CSV table of C-alpha atoms in Angstrom, one decimal:
chain,number,residue,atom,x,y,z
G,80,MET,CA,0.0,0.0,0.0
G,81,ASN,CA,2.7,2.5,1.0
G,82,GLU,CA,4.9,1.5,-1.9
G,83,THR,CA,2.1,2.0,-4.4
G,84,TYR,CA,1.3,5.4,-2.9
G,85,LEU,CA,5.0,6.4,-3.1
G,86,ARG,CA,5.3,5.4,-6.7
G,87,GLU,CA,2.2,7.3,-7.7
G,88,HIS,CA,3.4,10.4,-5.7
G,89,LEU,CA,6.8,10.3,-7.4
G,90,LYS,CA,5.0,10.0,-10.8
G,91,GLU,CA,2.9,13.0,-10.1
G,92,ARG,CA,5.9,15.0,-9.0
G,93,ARG,CA,7.7,14.2,-12.2
G,94,LYS,CA,4.7,15.4,-14.2
G,95,ALA,CA,4.8,18.8,-12.4
G,96,GLU,CA,5.7,21.8,-14.5
G,97,ARG,CA,9.4,22.3,-14.9
G,98,ILE,CA,11.7,25.0,-16.4
G,99,SER,CA,14.4,23.4,-18.5
G,100,PHE,CA,16.1,26.7,-19.3
G,101,THR,CA,19.4,27.2,-17.5
G,102,PHE,CA,19.7,30.1,-15.0
G,103,PRO,CA,22.8,31.2,-13.1
G,104,ALA,CA,22.9,30.2,-9.4
G,105,ARG,CA,25.3,30.5,-6.5
G,106,THR,CA,25.7,29.8,-2.8
G,107,PRO,CA,26.9,32.3,-0.1
G,108,ALA,CA,30.2,30.3,0.0
G,109,GLY,CA,30.9,31.6,-3.5
G,110,ILE,CA,30.2,28.4,-5.4
G,111,ILE,CA,28.7,29.3,-8.8
G,112,GLY,CA,26.6,27.1,-11.1
G,113,GLU,CA,23.5,26.7,-13.0
G,114,THR,CA,19.9,25.4,-12.5
G,115,VAL,CA,18.8,22.2,-14.2
G,116,ASN,CA,15.2,21.2,-14.4
G,117,LEU,CA,13.7,23.7,-12.0
G,118,SER,CA,10.3,22.8,-10.5
G,119,ALA,CA,8.0,24.4,-7.9
G,120,SER,CA,9.4,22.0,-5.2
G,121,GLY,CA,13.1,21.9,-6.0
G,122,LEU,CA,15.7,21.6,-8.7
G,123,ARG,CA,19.0,20.0,-9.8
G,124,LEU,CA,22.1,22.2,-9.6
G,125,ALA,CA,25.3,21.9,-11.6
G,126,LEU,CA,28.1,23.5,-9.6
G,127,GLU,CA,31.8,24.4,-10.1
G,128,ARG,CA,32.7,22.6,-6.8
G,129,PRO,CA,31.0,19.8,-4.8
G,130,LEU,CA,28.9,20.8,-1.8
G,131,LEU,CA,30.5,19.9,1.5
G,132,SER,CA,27.3,20.3,3.5
G,133,THR,CA,25.0,17.3,3.8
G,134,ARG,CA,21.9,19.2,5.1
G,135,THR,CA,20.6,22.6,4.1
G,136,ILE,CA,22.2,25.6,2.3
G,137,PRO,CA,21.0,29.0,1.1
G,138,ILE,CA,21.0,29.5,-2.7
G,139,ARG,CA,20.5,32.4,-5.1
G,140,ILE,CA,19.1,32.2,-8.6
G,141,ASP,CA,19.2,35.1,-11.0
G,142,PHE,CA,16.1,35.4,-13.2
G,143,PRO,CA,15.9,38.1,-15.8
G,144,PHE,CA,12.2,38.7,-15.0
G,145,SER,CA,12.5,39.8,-11.5
G,146,SER,CA,14.7,40.3,-8.4
G,147,PRO,CA,17.0,37.4,-7.5
G,148,PHE,CA,15.3,34.3,-6.0
G,149,GLU,CA,16.8,33.5,-2.6
G,150,SER,CA,15.8,30.5,-0.4
G,151,HIS,CA,17.2,27.7,1.8
G,152,VAL,CA,17.2,24.3,0.3
G,153,GLU,CA,17.6,20.8,1.6
G,154,ILE,CA,20.2,18.6,-0.2
G,155,VAL,CA,18.5,15.4,-1.4
G,156,TRP,CA,21.4,13.9,-3.3
G,157,ASN,CA,24.9,14.9,-4.1
G,158,ARG,CA,27.3,13.4,-6.6
G,159,PRO,CA,31.0,13.7,-5.6
G,160,GLU,CA,32.3,13.0,-9.1
G,161,SER,CA,32.4,15.8,-11.7
G,162,GLU,CA,30.5,15.6,-15.0
G,163,ASN,CA,31.5,18.0,-17.8
G,164,ASN,CA,33.4,20.1,-15.2
G,165,ARG,CA,30.3,20.4,-13.0
G,166,PHE,CA,29.2,18.7,-9.8
G,167,LEU,CA,25.5,17.7,-9.7
G,168,CYS,CA,23.2,17.7,-6.7
G,169,GLY,CA,19.5,17.6,-6.2
G,170,VAL,CA,17.8,20.0,-3.7
G,171,ARG,CA,14.3,20.6,-2.3
G,172,PHE,CA,13.0,24.0,-1.4
G,173,LEU,CA,12.2,24.5,2.2
G,174,LYS,CA,9.2,26.6,3.2
G,175,LEU,CA,9.4,29.6,0.8
G,176,GLN,CA,8.9,33.2,2.0
G,177,LYS,CA,6.1,35.1,0.3
G,178,ASP,CA,8.6,37.2,-1.8
G,179,ALA,CA,10.5,34.0,-2.9
G,180,SER,CA,7.3,32.2,-3.7
G,181,GLY,CA,6.2,35.2,-5.9
G,182,ILE,CA,9.5,35.3,-7.7
G,183,LEU,CA,9.4,31.6,-8.5
G,184,LYS,CA,5.8,31.8,-9.6
G,185,GLU,CA,6.7,34.7,-11.9
G,186,ALA,CA,9.6,32.7,-13.4
G,187,PHE,CA,7.2,29.9,-14.4
G,188,GLY,CA,4.9,32.4,-15.9
G,189,GLN,CA,7.5,34.4,-17.8
G,190,CYS,CA,10.0,31.8,-18.9
G,191,LYS,CA,8.2,31.3,-22.2
G,192,THR,CA,8.9,34.9,-23.1
G,193,LEU,CA,12.6,34.0,-23.6
G,194,ASN,CA,13.5,33.1,-27.1
G,195,SER,CA,14.6,29.4,-27.1
G,196,ASP,CA,17.2,29.8,-29.7
G,197,PHE,CA,18.8,32.7,-27.8
G,198,VAL,CA,18.7,30.7,-24.6
G,199,SER,CA,20.3,27.7,-26.2
G,200,LEU,CA,23.1,29.8,-27.7
G,201,THR,CA,23.8,31.4,-24.3
G,202,GLU,CA,23.7,28.0,-22.4
G,203,MET,CA,26.1,26.6,-24.9
G,204,MET,CA,28.5,29.6,-24.6
G,205,ARG,CA,28.4,29.4,-20.8
G,206,SER,CA,29.1,25.7,-21.0
G,207,TRP,CA,32.1,26.3,-23.4
G,208,LEU,CA,33.5,29.1,-21.2
G,209,VAL,CA,33.3,26.7,-18.1
G,210,ASP,CA,35.3,24.1,-20.1
G,211,PHE,CA,37.8,26.5,-21.5
G,212,LYS,CA,38.4,28.1,-18.2
G,213,THR,CA,38.9,24.7,-16.6
G,214,LYS,CA,41.4,23.8,-19.3
G,215,CYS,CA,43.3,27.1,-18.7
G,216,ASP,CA,43.3,26.7,-15.0
G,217,ASN,CA,44.6,23.1,-15.2
G,218,PHE,CA,47.4,24.3,-17.5
G,219,ASP,CA,48.3,27.2,-15.1
G,220,LEU,CA,48.6,24.7,-12.2
G,221,MET,CA,51.3,22.8,-14.1
G,222,TYR,CA,53.0,25.8,-15.8
G,223,PRO,CA,53.3,29.0,-13.6
G,224,ASP,CA,55.8,30.6,-16.0
G,225,ASP,CA,54.3,33.5,-18.1
G,226,PHE,CA,56.3,32.4,-21.2
G,227,ASP,CA,54.6,28.9,-21.1
G,228,ARG,CA,51.2,30.4,-20.6
G,229,ILE,CA,51.6,32.8,-23.6
G,230,ASN,CA,52.7,29.8,-25.8
G,231,PHE,CA,49.6,28.0,-24.6
G,232,ILE,CA,47.3,30.9,-25.5
G,233,GLU,CA,48.9,31.4,-28.9
G,234,LYS,CA,48.3,27.7,-29.7
G,235,ASN,CA,44.6,28.2,-28.7
G,236,ASN,CA,44.0,31.7,-30.2
G,237,PHE,CA,42.4,30.6,-33.5
G,238,TYR,CA,40.2,28.1,-31.7
G,239,VAL,CA,39.0,30.8,-29.1
G,240,GLU,CA,38.5,33.5,-31.7
G,241,THR,CA,36.5,31.2,-34.0
G,242,LYS,CA,34.3,29.9,-31.1
G,243,LEU,CA,33.5,33.3,-29.7
G,244,THR,CA,33.0,35.1,-33.0
G,245,GLN,CA,30.7,32.4,-34.3
G,246,HIS,CA,28.7,32.7,-31.1
G,247,PHE,CA,28.4,36.5,-31.3
G,248,LYS,CA,27.4,36.4,-34.9
G,249,SER,CA,24.7,33.9,-34.1
G,250,ILE,CA,23.4,36.0,-31.2
G,251,GLY,CA,23.4,39.1,-33.5
G,252,ARG,CA,21.2,37.3,-36.0
G,253,CYS,CA,18.9,36.1,-33.2
G,254,ILE,CA,18.3,39.5,-31.7
G,255,LYS,CA,18.1,41.7,-34.9
G,256,ASN,CA,14.3,41.7,-34.9
G,257,PHE,CA,13.8,42.0,-31.1
G,258,ASN,CA,11.7,45.0,-30.0
G,259,SER,CA,13.0,47.1,-27.1
G,260,GLU,CA,11.3,45.1,-24.4
G,261,GLU,CA,12.5,41.8,-25.8
G,262,TYR,CA,16.1,43.2,-26.1
G,263,ILE,CA,16.1,44.3,-22.5
G,264,LEU,CA,14.8,41.0,-21.2
G,265,HIS,CA,17.3,39.0,-23.1
G,266,GLN,CA,20.2,41.3,-22.3
G,267,LYS,CA,19.5,40.8,-18.6
G,268,TYR,CA,19.5,37.0,-19.1
G,269,TYR,CA,22.7,37.2,-21.3
G,270,ARG,CA,24.5,39.3,-18.7
G,271,ASP,CA,23.5,37.1,-15.8
G,272,MET,CA,24.7,34.0,-17.7
G,273,LEU,CA,28.0,35.3,-19.1
G,274,TRP,CA,29.2,38.3,-17.1
G,275,PHE,CA,31.1,36.2,-14.5
G,276,PHE,CA,33.2,34.6,-17.2
G,277,LEU,CA,33.5,37.4,-19.7
G,278,SER,CA,33.6,40.4,-17.3
G,279,ASP,CA,34.3,39.7,-13.7
G,280,LEU,CA,37.4,37.6,-14.5
G,281,VAL,CA,38.7,39.9,-17.3
G,282,GLU,CA,40.3,43.2,-16.7
G,283,ILE,CA,39.5,45.1,-19.9
G,284,ASN,CA,35.9,43.9,-19.9
G,285,ARG,CA,35.4,45.0,-16.4
G,286,PHE,CA,36.3,48.5,-17.4
G,287,ILE,CA,33.9,48.3,-20.3
G,288,ARG,CA,31.2,47.0,-18.1
G,289,TYR,CA,31.5,49.2,-15.1
G,290,LYS,CA,32.5,52.4,-16.9
G,291,PRO,CA,34.5,54.0,-14.1
G,292,LEU,CA,34.3,57.5,-15.6
G,293,GLY,CA,30.5,57.1,-16.0
G,294,TYR,CA,30.2,56.7,-19.7
G,295,ALA,CA,31.2,54.2,-22.5
G,296,GLY,CA,34.2,54.6,-24.7
G,297,ASP,CA,36.3,56.7,-22.4
G,298,PHE,CA,40.0,57.3,-22.9
G,299,ILE,CA,41.0,54.5,-20.5
G,300,ILE,CA,39.4,51.9,-22.8
G,301,MET,CA,41.0,53.5,-25.8
G,302,ASN,CA,44.4,53.2,-24.1
G,303,TYR,CA,43.7,49.6,-23.4
G,304,PHE,CA,43.1,49.0,-27.1
G,305,TYR,CA,46.2,51.0,-28.1
G,306,ASP,CA,48.5,49.3,-25.5
G,307,TYR,CA,47.4,45.7,-25.8
G,308,CYS,CA,46.6,45.1,-29.5
G,309,TYR,CA,48.5,41.8,-30.2
G,310,LYS,CA,49.7,41.7,-26.6
G,311,TYR,CA,48.7,39.8,-23.5
G,312,LEU,CA,47.3,41.3,-20.3
G,313,GLY,CA,46.3,39.4,-17.2
G,314,GLU,CA,47.5,36.9,-14.6
G,315,SER,CA,45.8,33.6,-15.7
G,316,SER,CA,45.9,32.1,-19.1
G,317,TYR,CA,42.2,32.5,-19.3
G,318,GLU,CA,42.2,36.2,-18.5
G,319,LYS,CA,45.0,36.7,-21.0
G,320,SER,CA,43.1,34.9,-23.7
G,321,ILE,CA,39.8,36.8,-23.3
G,322,ASN,CA,41.6,40.2,-23.0
G,323,PHE,CA,43.5,39.4,-26.2
G,324,TYR,CA,40.2,38.6,-28.0
G,325,THR,CA,38.6,41.8,-26.8
G,326,CYS,CA,41.6,44.0,-28.0
G,327,ASN,CA,41.7,42.3,-31.4
G,328,ILE,CA,38.1,42.1,-32.6
G,329,PRO,CA,37.7,44.3,-35.7
G,330,MET,CA,36.2,47.3,-33.8
G,331,ALA,CA,39.0,47.4,-31.3
G,332,PHE,CA,41.6,46.8,-34.0
G,333,SER,CA,40.1,49.7,-36.0
G,334,VAL,CA,40.5,52.0,-33.1
G,335,VAL,CA,44.2,51.5,-33.3
G,336,GLU,CA,44.2,51.9,-37.1
G,337,ARG,CA,42.2,55.1,-36.8
G,338,LYS,CA,44.7,56.5,-34.3
G,339,ASP,CA,47.5,55.6,-36.8
G,340,PHE,CA,45.6,57.3,-39.6
G,341,PHE,CA,45.5,60.6,-37.6
G,342,LYS,CA,49.2,60.3,-36.8
G,343,GLU,CA,49.9,60.2,-40.5
G,344,LYS,CA,47.6,63.2,-41.2
G,345,ILE,CA,49.3,65.3,-38.5
G,346,LEU,CA,52.7,64.5,-40.1
G,347,GLU,CA,51.4,65.1,-43.6
G,348,THR,CA,50.0,68.6,-42.6
G,349,LEU,CA,53.2,69.4,-40.7
G,350,ARG,CA,55.3,68.5,-43.8
G,351,ASN,CA,53.4,71.0,-46.0
G,352,LYS,CA,53.8,74.1,-43.8
G,353,ASP,CA,56.5,75.8,-41.7
G,354,SER,CA,54.1,75.7,-38.7
G,355,ILE,CA,50.6,74.3,-38.2
G,356,LYS,CA,47.5,74.7,-35.9
G,357,ILE,CA,45.5,71.6,-35.1
G,358,LEU,CA,42.2,71.2,-33.1
G,359,SER,CA,41.1,67.8,-31.6
G,360,ILE,CA,37.5,67.6,-30.6
G,361,ALA,CA,36.8,65.1,-27.7
G,362,SER,CA,40.5,64.5,-27.8
G,363,GLY,CA,40.7,61.9,-25.0
G,364,SER,CA,44.3,60.9,-24.4
G,365,ALA,CA,45.4,62.2,-27.9
G,366,ARG,CA,47.6,59.3,-28.4
G,367,GLU,CA,48.1,60.1,-32.1
G,368,LEU,CA,49.9,63.2,-30.8
G,369,THR,CA,51.8,61.9,-27.8
G,370,GLU,CA,53.1,58.9,-29.8
G,371,LEU,CA,54.5,61.3,-32.4
G,372,VAL,CA,56.2,63.2,-29.6
G,373,GLU,CA,57.7,60.0,-28.2
G,374,GLU,CA,59.0,59.1,-31.6
G,375,GLY,CA,60.7,62.4,-32.1
G,376,LYS,CA,58.7,63.3,-35.2
G,377,ILE,CA,57.4,66.8,-34.2
G,378,THR,CA,60.2,68.7,-36.0
G,379,LYS,CA,58.3,72.0,-36.8
G,380,PRO,CA,56.2,74.3,-34.7
G,381,LEU,CA,52.9,72.6,-33.9
G,382,TYR,CA,50.1,74.4,-32.0
G,383,PHE,CA,47.8,71.7,-30.7
G,384,ASP,CA,44.5,72.5,-29.0
G,385,CYS,CA,42.5,69.8,-27.2
G,386,LEU,CA,38.8,70.1,-26.4
G,387,ASP,CA,37.3,67.6,-24.0
G,388,PHE,CA,35.1,67.6,-20.8
G,389,GLU,CA,37.2,64.9,-19.2
G,390,THR,CA,40.0,66.4,-17.1
G,391,GLU,CA,41.5,63.0,-16.4
G,392,ALA,CA,42.2,62.6,-20.1
G,393,PHE,CA,44.1,65.9,-20.0
G,394,GLN,CA,46.1,64.7,-17.1
G,395,ASP,CA,47.0,61.5,-19.0
G,396,ILE,CA,48.3,63.7,-21.9
G,397,LYS,CA,50.4,65.8,-19.4
G,398,ASN,CA,51.8,62.8,-17.7
G,399,THR,CA,52.9,61.3,-21.0
G,400,LEU,CA,54.5,64.5,-22.3
G,401,GLN,CA,56.4,65.0,-19.0
G,402,LYS,CA,58.2,61.7,-19.6
G,403,ALA,CA,59.2,62.7,-23.1
G,404,LYS,CA,62.7,64.1,-23.9
G,405,PRO,CA,62.9,67.9,-23.9
G,406,GLU,CA,64.2,68.0,-27.5
G,407,ASP,CA,61.1,66.0,-28.6
G,408,THR,CA,58.7,68.5,-27.1
G,409,ARG,CA,60.4,71.8,-28.0
G,410,TYR,CA,58.3,72.4,-31.1
G,411,LEU,CA,55.0,71.5,-29.4
G,412,SER,CA,52.6,74.1,-27.9
G,413,ILE,CA,49.6,72.4,-26.4
G,414,ARG,CA,46.5,73.9,-24.8
G,415,PHE,CA,43.6,72.3,-23.0
G,416,ASN,CA,39.9,73.3,-23.2
G,417,ASN,CA,38.0,71.6,-20.5
G,418,GLU,CA,34.6,72.2,-22.2
G,419,SER,CA,31.7,70.3,-23.7
G,420,PHE,CA,31.4,70.2,-27.4
G,421,MET,CA,27.7,71.4,-27.0
G,422,ASP,CA,29.0,74.7,-25.5
G,423,PHE,CA,31.4,74.8,-28.5
G,424,ILE,CA,28.4,74.5,-30.9
G,425,LYS,CA,26.5,77.2,-29.0
G,426,GLY,CA,29.4,79.7,-29.5
G,427,LYS,CA,30.4,79.9,-25.9
G,428,PRO,CA,33.6,82.0,-25.6
G,429,MET,CA,36.7,79.8,-25.2
G,430,LEU,CA,40.1,81.3,-24.4
G,431,ASN,CA,42.3,78.5,-25.9
G,432,LEU,CA,41.1,78.5,-29.5
G,433,PHE,CA,42.5,80.0,-32.7
G,434,GLU,CA,40.3,81.6,-35.3
G,435,LYS,CA,41.5,79.2,-38.0
G,436,TYR,CA,43.2,75.8,-38.1
G,437,ASP,CA,45.1,73.8,-40.6
G,438,MET,CA,43.5,70.5,-39.5
G,439,ILE,CA,40.5,69.7,-37.2
G,440,TYR,CA,39.5,66.2,-36.3
G,441,SER,CA,37.3,64.2,-34.0
G,442,SER,CA,37.9,60.5,-33.8
G,443,GLY,CA,35.2,59.0,-31.6
G,444,LEU,CA,32.6,61.6,-30.7
G,445,PHE,CA,30.2,61.2,-33.6
G,446,ASP,CA,29.5,57.6,-32.7
G,447,TYR,CA,27.2,58.9,-29.9
G,448,LEU,CA,25.6,61.9,-31.6
G,449,SER,CA,22.2,62.2,-33.4
G,450,ASN,CA,22.3,63.1,-37.1
G,451,ARG,CA,20.9,66.6,-36.2
G,452,ILE,CA,23.7,67.3,-33.7
G,453,ALA,CA,26.3,65.8,-36.0
G,454,ARG,CA,25.3,68.0,-38.8
G,455,LYS,CA,25.5,71.1,-36.6
G,456,LEU,CA,28.8,70.2,-35.2
G,457,VAL,CA,30.3,69.5,-38.7
G,458,ALA,CA,29.1,72.9,-40.0
G,459,HIS,CA,30.4,74.7,-36.9
G,460,LEU,CA,33.9,73.0,-37.1
G,461,PHE,CA,34.1,73.8,-40.8
G,462,ASP,CA,33.9,77.5,-40.1
G,463,PHE,CA,37.2,77.2,-38.1
G,464,LEU,CA,39.1,75.8,-41.0
G,465,ASP,CA,41.7,77.8,-42.9
G,466,ASN,CA,41.7,77.7,-46.7
G,467,GLU,CA,42.7,74.3,-48.0
G,468,ALA,CA,42.5,72.9,-44.4
G,469,THR,CA,40.7,69.6,-43.7
G,470,LEU,CA,38.2,68.5,-41.2
G,471,PHE,CA,38.1,64.7,-40.4
G,472,VAL,CA,35.4,63.0,-38.5
G,473,THR,CA,34.7,59.3,-38.0
G,474,ASN,CA,31.6,57.1,-37.4
G,475,ALA,CA,31.2,53.4,-36.7
G,476,LYS,CA,30.0,51.2,-39.5
G,477,ASN,CA,27.3,48.5,-39.1
G,478,ASP,CA,28.8,45.6,-37.1
G,479,MET,CA,26.2,43.0,-36.4
G,480,ASP,CA,28.9,40.3,-36.0
G,481,TYR,CA,30.3,41.7,-32.8
G,482,GLN,CA,27.7,44.0,-31.4
G,483,ALA,CA,26.4,41.3,-29.0
G,484,TYR,CA,29.8,41.4,-27.4
G,485,TYR,CA,30.5,45.0,-26.7
G,486,GLU,CA,26.9,46.4,-26.8
G,487,MET,CA,24.5,43.7,-25.5
G,488,LEU,CA,27.0,42.3,-23.0
G,489,GLY,CA,29.2,45.2,-22.3
G,490,GLY,CA,26.7,48.1,-22.6
G,491,TRP,CA,28.9,50.0,-25.0
G,492,LYS,CA,26.3,51.4,-27.4
G,493,LEU,CA,27.4,53.1,-30.6
G,494,ILE,CA,25.3,54.7,-33.3
G,495,HIS,CA,26.3,52.6,-36.4
G,496,ARG,CA,25.6,54.4,-39.7
G,497,LYS,CA,25.5,53.8,-43.4
G,498,GLU,CA,27.7,55.7,-45.9
G,499,GLU,CA,24.9,58.0,-47.1
G,500,GLU,CA,24.1,59.1,-43.5
G,501,VAL,CA,27.7,60.2,-42.9
G,502,LEU,CA,28.0,62.0,-46.2
G,503,ALA,CA,24.7,63.9,-45.4
G,504,TRP,CA,26.4,65.7,-42.5
G,505,ALA,CA,28.0,68.0,-45.0
G,506,ASP,CA,24.8,68.8,-47.0
G,507,LYS,CA,24.2,72.3,-45.5
G,508,ILE,CA,27.8,73.6,-45.9
G,509,GLN,CA,27.5,76.4,-48.5
G,510,GLU,CA,31.2,77.4,-48.8
G,511,SER,CA,33.3,75.7,-51.5
G,512,HIS,CA,34.6,72.4,-50.2
G,513,ARG,CA,35.6,68.9,-51.3
G,514,THR,CA,34.0,65.9,-49.7
G,515,GLU,CA,35.6,62.5,-49.5
G,516,LEU,CA,34.7,59.3,-47.6
G,517,ILE,CA,38.0,57.6,-46.8
G,518,ASN,CA,38.3,53.8,-46.6
G,519,LEU,CA,41.4,52.3,-45.0
G,520,ASP,CA,42.9,49.1,-46.4
G,521,THR,CA,43.7,47.1,-43.3
G,522,ILE,CA,44.4,43.4,-42.5
G,523,LYS,CA,41.1,43.2,-40.7
G,524,PRO,CA,37.8,45.0,-41.7
G,525,PHE,CA,38.1,48.7,-40.9
G,526,MET,CA,35.0,49.5,-38.9
G,527,PHE,CA,34.8,53.3,-39.3
G,528,PHE,CA,33.8,55.7,-42.0
G,529,ILE,CA,36.2,58.7,-42.2
G,530,LEU,CA,34.6,61.8,-43.6
G,531,ALA,CA,37.0,64.4,-44.9
G,532,LEU,CA,36.0,67.9,-45.8
G,533,GLN,CA,38.6,70.3,-47.4
G,534,LYS,CA,37.8,74.0,-47.4
G,535,ASN,CA,38.3,75.9,-50.7
G,536,PRO,CA,40.6,73.1,-52.1
G,537,ALA,CA,43.2,73.9,-54.7
G,538,LYS,CA,43.8,70.2,-55.2
G,539,LEU,CA,42.8,66.7,-54.0
G,540,PHE,CA,43.9,65.7,-50.6
């Protein structure tokens, strides 16, 4: 009688509604893992380390629909051997508090709003990251020397790049038709699932995620791209590998190529005149200038004006120039305008500006401006050009292959534009000028349009 009742009871429990989607879970002891087959009464957990407790533990589950679910659970069974780098255990919810019960009920009601293809791609990526991190950690235990770790990473670079890039391309295709509510929901799930592996453990991605200066694309991130393209940053092999990937995706690679383009344009302008005046809008760390100084290439008088609202960026420039040799800075006169470009558009008086410049450029600002503001700024900057001088501005191209990485995951949102949108910024300029959209021939796809406007040109630039 009792055995029959027990069999029927277990059969009914197995028929109960379950959530097969994976959600990130953790214990207060810092053990992370994922949910497996979540039901109203309990779940199976896949954890990075085995549970030492044999009784009850508190757990936290991050759902994208609501606040985190927190409850005490009773351990029903626990497997001491790992399976796919995870330790499995079965737990039963103890009496749920009202808030926890409501969160769990909402999860059952809302889980069907998640796109199953998106969830599957995210689950597979988390699983791959777990396996790859385990592989790296095991190698590091045997080989503490940095030289060995870099060799290990270089052998795996193609594999890592291929795996991550294929994933982000697939996510990009999956989300392209999401409305804003769907995007926000899936972004929350995506971050909950992957942030630990692609942000918390990785220095550059932590800066992209947390934005210590309060906004995306600051000069600190640009400096990371300049400093670590084709280089390795981090302690562990895993961190080095993911940092390397971040610094070498086409968008990051193009940031370096863009900087080198402006270095060449500064030198080209300098070669054609006895002395020149240059204005950089949203100058950041002005690495195109400071690198030329360090290389001893400023050999004629150069008057260089920076405009940026970020004082820390100016301090970075000053610190770099202070380290340069005196003979390399003797021809450079630099001034700093700690102002917003919006004040510049409005005609606010600024002390450290010339009436005319031989070259004006902005290398990153326009990625964040509406077309209306971009058009106004282009027209205003054009008025500051001397005859035959050139204005250069850049804007990000469409990049669906990697946007899931730096935008959906990292929160670095750019305004990606088409060629005709960028060219339209010059439509209202009445004075004689030549317009060109410059494409750079680089070993990886160059992800920026460079709009060049030459005032009253006597010849092609």
